[in-house]
Coordinates of C-alpha atoms and ligand atoms in Angstrom, one line a residue:
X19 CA 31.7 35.1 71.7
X20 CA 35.2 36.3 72.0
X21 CA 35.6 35.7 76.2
X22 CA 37.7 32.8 77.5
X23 CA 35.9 30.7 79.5
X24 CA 36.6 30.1 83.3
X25 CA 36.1 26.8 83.6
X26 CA 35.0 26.2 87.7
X27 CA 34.1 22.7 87.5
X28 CA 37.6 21.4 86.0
X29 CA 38.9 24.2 88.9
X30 CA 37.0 22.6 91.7
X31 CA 37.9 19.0 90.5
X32 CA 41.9 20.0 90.7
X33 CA 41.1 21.4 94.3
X34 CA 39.6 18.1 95.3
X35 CA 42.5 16.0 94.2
X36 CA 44.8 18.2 95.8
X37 CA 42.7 18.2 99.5
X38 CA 42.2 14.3 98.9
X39 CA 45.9 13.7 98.2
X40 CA 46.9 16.1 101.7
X41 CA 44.0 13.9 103.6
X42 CA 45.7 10.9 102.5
X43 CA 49.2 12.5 104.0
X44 CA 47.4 13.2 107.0
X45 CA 46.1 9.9 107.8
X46 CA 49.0 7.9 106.9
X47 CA 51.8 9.7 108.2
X48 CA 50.0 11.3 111.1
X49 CA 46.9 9.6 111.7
X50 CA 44.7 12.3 111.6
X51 CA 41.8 12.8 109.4
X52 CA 39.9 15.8 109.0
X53 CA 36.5 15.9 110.1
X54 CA 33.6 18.3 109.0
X55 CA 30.5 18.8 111.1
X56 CA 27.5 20.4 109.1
X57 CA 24.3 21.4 111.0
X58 CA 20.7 21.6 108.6
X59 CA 17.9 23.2 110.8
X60 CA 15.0 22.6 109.1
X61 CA 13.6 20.9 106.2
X62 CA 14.4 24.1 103.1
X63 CA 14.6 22.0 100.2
X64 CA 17.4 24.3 98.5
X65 CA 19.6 23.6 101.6
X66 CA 19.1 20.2 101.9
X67 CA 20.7 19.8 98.2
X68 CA 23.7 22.1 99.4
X69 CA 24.3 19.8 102.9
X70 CA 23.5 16.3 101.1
X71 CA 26.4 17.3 98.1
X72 CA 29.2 18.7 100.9
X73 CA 28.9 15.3 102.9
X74 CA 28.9 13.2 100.0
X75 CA 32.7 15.5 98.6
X76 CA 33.5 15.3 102.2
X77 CA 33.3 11.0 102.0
X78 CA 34.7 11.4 98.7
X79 CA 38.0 13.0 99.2
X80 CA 38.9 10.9 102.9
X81 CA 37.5 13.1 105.6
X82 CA 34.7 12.0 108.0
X83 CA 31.7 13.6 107.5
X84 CA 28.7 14.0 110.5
X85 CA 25.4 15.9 109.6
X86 CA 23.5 17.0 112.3
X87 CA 19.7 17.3 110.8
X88 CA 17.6 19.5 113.2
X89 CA 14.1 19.9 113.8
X90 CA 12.5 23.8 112.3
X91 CA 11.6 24.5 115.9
X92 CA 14.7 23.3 117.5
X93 CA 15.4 26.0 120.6
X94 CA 18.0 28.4 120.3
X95 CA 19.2 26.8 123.6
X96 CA 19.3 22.8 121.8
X97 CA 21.2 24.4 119.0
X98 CA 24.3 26.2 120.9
X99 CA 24.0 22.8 123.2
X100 CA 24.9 21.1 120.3
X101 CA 27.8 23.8 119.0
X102 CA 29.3 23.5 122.0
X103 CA 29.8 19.7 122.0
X104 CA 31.1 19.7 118.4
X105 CA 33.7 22.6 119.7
X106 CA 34.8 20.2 122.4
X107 CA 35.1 17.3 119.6
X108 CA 38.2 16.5 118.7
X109 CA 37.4 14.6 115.8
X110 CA 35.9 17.6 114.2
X111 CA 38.3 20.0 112.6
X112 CA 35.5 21.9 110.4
X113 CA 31.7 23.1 111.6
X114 CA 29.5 24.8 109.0
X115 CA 25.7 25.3 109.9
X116 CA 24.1 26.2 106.9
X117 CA 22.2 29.4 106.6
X118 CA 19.6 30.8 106.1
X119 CA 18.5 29.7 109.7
X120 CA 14.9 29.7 110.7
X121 CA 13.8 33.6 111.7
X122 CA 13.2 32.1 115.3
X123 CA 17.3 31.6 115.7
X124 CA 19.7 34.3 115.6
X125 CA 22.2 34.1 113.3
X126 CA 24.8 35.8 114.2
X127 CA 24.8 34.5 118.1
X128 CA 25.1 30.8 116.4
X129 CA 27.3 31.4 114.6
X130 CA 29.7 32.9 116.6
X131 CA 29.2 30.5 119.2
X132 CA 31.4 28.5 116.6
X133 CA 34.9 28.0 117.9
X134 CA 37.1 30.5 115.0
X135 CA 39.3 28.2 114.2
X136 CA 36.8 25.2 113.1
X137 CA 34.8 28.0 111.6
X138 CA 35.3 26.8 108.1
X139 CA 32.6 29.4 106.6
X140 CA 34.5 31.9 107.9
X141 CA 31.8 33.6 109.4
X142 CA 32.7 34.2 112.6
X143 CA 33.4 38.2 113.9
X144 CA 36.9 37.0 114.5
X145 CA 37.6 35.5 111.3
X146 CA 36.0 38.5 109.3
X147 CA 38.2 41.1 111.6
X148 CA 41.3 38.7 111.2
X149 CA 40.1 39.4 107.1
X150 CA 39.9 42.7 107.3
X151 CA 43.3 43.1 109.1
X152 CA 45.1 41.4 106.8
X153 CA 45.8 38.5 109.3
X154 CA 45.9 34.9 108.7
X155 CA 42.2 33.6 108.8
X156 CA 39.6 31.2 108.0
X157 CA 38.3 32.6 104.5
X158 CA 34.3 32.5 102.8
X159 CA 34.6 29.6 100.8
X160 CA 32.5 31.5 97.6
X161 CA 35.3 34.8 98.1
X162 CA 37.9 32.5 97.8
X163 CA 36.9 30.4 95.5
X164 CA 36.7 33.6 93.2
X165 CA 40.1 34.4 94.1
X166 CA 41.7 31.2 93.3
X167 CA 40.2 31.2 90.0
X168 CA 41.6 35.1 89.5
X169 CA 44.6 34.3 90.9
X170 CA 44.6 31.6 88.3
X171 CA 43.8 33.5 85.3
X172 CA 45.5 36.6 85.8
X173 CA 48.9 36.1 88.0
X174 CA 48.8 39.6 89.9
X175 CA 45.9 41.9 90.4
X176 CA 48.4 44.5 92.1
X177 CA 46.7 47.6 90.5
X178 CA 43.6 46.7 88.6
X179 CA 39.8 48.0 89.1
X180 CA 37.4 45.8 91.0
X181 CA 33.7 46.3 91.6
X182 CA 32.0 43.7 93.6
X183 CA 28.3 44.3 93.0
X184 CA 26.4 43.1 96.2
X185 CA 27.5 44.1 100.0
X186 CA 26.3 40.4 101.9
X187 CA 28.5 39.4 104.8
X188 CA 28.7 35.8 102.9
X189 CA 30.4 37.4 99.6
X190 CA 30.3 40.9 98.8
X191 CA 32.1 42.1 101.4
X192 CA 34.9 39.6 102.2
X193 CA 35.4 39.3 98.3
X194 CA 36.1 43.1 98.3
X195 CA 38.4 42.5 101.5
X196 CA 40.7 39.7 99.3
X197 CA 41.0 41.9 96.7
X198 CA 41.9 45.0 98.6
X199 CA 44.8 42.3 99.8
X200 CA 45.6 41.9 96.5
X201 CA 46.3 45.4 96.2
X202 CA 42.9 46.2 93.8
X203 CA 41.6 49.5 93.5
X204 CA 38.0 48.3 95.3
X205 CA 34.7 49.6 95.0
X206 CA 32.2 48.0 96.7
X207 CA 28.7 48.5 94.4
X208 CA 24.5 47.8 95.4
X209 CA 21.3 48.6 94.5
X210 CA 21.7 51.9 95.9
X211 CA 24.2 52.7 94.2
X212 CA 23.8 55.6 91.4
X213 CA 25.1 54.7 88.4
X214 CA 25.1 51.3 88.9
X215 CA 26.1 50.9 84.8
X216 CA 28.9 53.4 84.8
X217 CA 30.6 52.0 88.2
X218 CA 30.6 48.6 86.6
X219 CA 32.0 49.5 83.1
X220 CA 34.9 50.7 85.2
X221 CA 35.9 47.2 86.4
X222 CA 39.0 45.5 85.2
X223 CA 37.8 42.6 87.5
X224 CA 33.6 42.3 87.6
X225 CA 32.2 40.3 90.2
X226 CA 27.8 39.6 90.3
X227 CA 26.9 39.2 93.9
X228 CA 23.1 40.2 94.2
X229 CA 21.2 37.6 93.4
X230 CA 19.0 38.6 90.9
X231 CA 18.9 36.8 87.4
X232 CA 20.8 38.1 84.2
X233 CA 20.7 42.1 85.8
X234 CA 23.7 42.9 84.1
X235 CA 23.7 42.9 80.7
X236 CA 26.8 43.3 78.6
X237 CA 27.1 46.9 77.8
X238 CA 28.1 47.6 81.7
X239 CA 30.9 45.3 81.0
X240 CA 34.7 46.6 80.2
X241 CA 35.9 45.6 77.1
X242 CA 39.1 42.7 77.8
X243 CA 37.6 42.8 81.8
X244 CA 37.3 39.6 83.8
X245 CA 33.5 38.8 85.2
X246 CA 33.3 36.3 87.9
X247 CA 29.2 35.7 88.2
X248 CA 28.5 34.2 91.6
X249 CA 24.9 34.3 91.0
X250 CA 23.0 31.2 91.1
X251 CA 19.1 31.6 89.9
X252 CA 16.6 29.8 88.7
X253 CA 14.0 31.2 86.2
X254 CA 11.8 30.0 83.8
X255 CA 12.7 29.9 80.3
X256 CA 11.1 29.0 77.2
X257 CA 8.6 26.6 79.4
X258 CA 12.0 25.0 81.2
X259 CA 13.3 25.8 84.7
X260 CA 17.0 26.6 84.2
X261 CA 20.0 28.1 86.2
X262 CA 21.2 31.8 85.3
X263 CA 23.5 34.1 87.1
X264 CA 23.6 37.6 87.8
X265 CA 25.1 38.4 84.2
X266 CA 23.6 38.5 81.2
X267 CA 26.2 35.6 80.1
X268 CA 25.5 36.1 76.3
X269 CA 25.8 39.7 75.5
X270 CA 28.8 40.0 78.2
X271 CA 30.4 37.0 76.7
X272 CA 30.9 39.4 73.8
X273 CA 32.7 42.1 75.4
X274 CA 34.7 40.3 78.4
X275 CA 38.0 39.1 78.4
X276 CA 37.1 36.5 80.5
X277 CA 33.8 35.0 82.1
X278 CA 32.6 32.3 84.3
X279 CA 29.6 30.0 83.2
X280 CA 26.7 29.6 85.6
X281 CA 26.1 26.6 86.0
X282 CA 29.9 25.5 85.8
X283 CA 32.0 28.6 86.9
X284 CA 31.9 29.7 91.0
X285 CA 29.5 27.6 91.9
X286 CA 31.3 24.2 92.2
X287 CA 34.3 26.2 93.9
X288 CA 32.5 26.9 96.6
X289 CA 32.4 23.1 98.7
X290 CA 36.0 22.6 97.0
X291 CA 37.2 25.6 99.4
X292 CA 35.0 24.0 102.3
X293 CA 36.9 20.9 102.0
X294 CA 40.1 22.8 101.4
X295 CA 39.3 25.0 104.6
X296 CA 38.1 21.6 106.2
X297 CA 41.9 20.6 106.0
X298 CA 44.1 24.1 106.6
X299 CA 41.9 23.8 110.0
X300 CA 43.1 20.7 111.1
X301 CA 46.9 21.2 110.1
X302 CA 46.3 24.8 112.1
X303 CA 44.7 22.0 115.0
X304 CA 47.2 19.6 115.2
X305 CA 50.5 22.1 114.3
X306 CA 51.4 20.7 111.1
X307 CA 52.5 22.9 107.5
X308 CA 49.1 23.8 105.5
X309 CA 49.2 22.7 102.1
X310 CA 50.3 24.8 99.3
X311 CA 47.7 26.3 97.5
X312 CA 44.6 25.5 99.4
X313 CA 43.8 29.3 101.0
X314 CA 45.1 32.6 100.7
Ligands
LIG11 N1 24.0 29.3 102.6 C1 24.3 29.8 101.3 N2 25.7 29.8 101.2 C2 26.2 29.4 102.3 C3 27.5 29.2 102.8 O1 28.5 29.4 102.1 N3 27.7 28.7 104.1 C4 26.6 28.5 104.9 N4 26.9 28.0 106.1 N5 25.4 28.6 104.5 C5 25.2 29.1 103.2

């Protein structure tokens, strides 16, 4: 293997020290502490991992955490009820309802029901124009996540090739938005896209956003380029379930510069950025400086 290794869990762990030691500033020298609302509909046993671990790093780093666990067949009507009061609450900085919602609710009304600026997913149709304007914003935790860690290896991106493969609203296309705000040269690559191989050997900067397991191998990598693997999947292997991402991590981790594990690389950045979000909204909330090195 000759890539360096992007290590996301030391990454996330420096993040959560830094939010824990601003929630500490918070509370003691303004009484404040950052809340974080997260709404489950449903019982989907992948989700209820993803809420259970961001209220227990919520707890963990000083904020106040309330889940809100709803029925499948809650009404749309219950459910915007309940967005409302938690917009009204001034206790709660951040609100996150995790997706996918049941096909019943409509996504995108909920969520932009969400006040914008306790919209710490960043999902809301202000936040993503504010993104794509180049205006200060609530940012996708995953994007910037990957961005920090860039940031981190590289220094300035001012120039280089990026191909984000996958076009989602959660990552594809707010992680080709940061990097077009880092000056990139940005393609934006999917599964209609024609030579799929050739556009990706092309990147300086790689990132895996589709969602299917190991589909790029290492011969569509760059030699020297840096592949940030967002993919999270979980196949079957030699009798064992295991986690893969969207890179085929062995044969890329011959030819890239640098390359983030999965398990261990963007995955753990992603609730480090929530809780990071968690407290840029309440400084934005109660008018006091963001911390340094928490967003974008
Ligand atoms: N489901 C998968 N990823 C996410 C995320 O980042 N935010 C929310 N709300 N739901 C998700």
């Amino acid at each position: 293997m000759t890539a360096s290794i992007l290590d996301g869990k030391s990454f996330a762990a420096s993040i959560r020290e830094k939010v824990a030691e601003h929630v500490a500033r918070l509370k003691n020298e303004h009484g404040v502490t950052p809340g974080l609302a997260v709404v489950l509909v449903g019982e989907d046993p992948a989700s209820q991992v993803y809420v259970r671990s961001k209220g227990k790093q919520t707890v963990e780093v000083g904020m106040a955490s309330f889940e809100h666990k709803l029925a499948p067949d809650i009404s749309e009507a219950d459910l915007l009820d309940l967005i409302t009061k938690l917009n009204a609450d001034p206790e709660i900085h951040g609100i996150l309802v995790q997706l996918p919602l049941p096909a019943h609710l409509n996504s995108d009304l909920v969520i932009n029901s969400i006040d914008p600026a306790k919209d710490v997913d960043g999902f809301h149709i202000s936040n993503v124009g504010l993104l794509g304007t180049g205006q200060k914003s609530m940012v996708p935790c995953t994007p910037l996540g990957c961005l920090m860690m860039l940031r981190d290896h590289h220094g300035s991106l001012s120039g280089l090739e990026a191909v984000v493969v996958g076009r989602s609203n959660i990552v594809g296309k707010p992680m080709a938005q940061l990097l077009l705000g880092e000056s990139c040269t940005v393609t934006i690559a999917h599964s209609r896209t024609k030579d799929l191989a050739e556009t990706c050997r092309r990147a300086d900067i790689l990132v895996a956003a589709v969602g299917r397991a190991e589909m790029i191998p290492g011969d569509w990598v760059k030699p020297g380029a840096t592949v940030i693997d967002v993919g999270i999947n979980r196949i079957e292997r030699d009798g064992k379930r295991v986690l893969v991402g969207d890179v085929h991590f062995d044969s890329a981790a011959q030819v890239a510069g640098a390359i983030t594990p999965v398990p261990g690389g963007v995955g753990p950045m992603t609730i480090a950025c929530l809780l990071a979000n968690t407290v840029t909204a309440c400084c934005r909330a109660n008018g006091l400086p963001e911390p340094d090195g928490l967003t974008v």
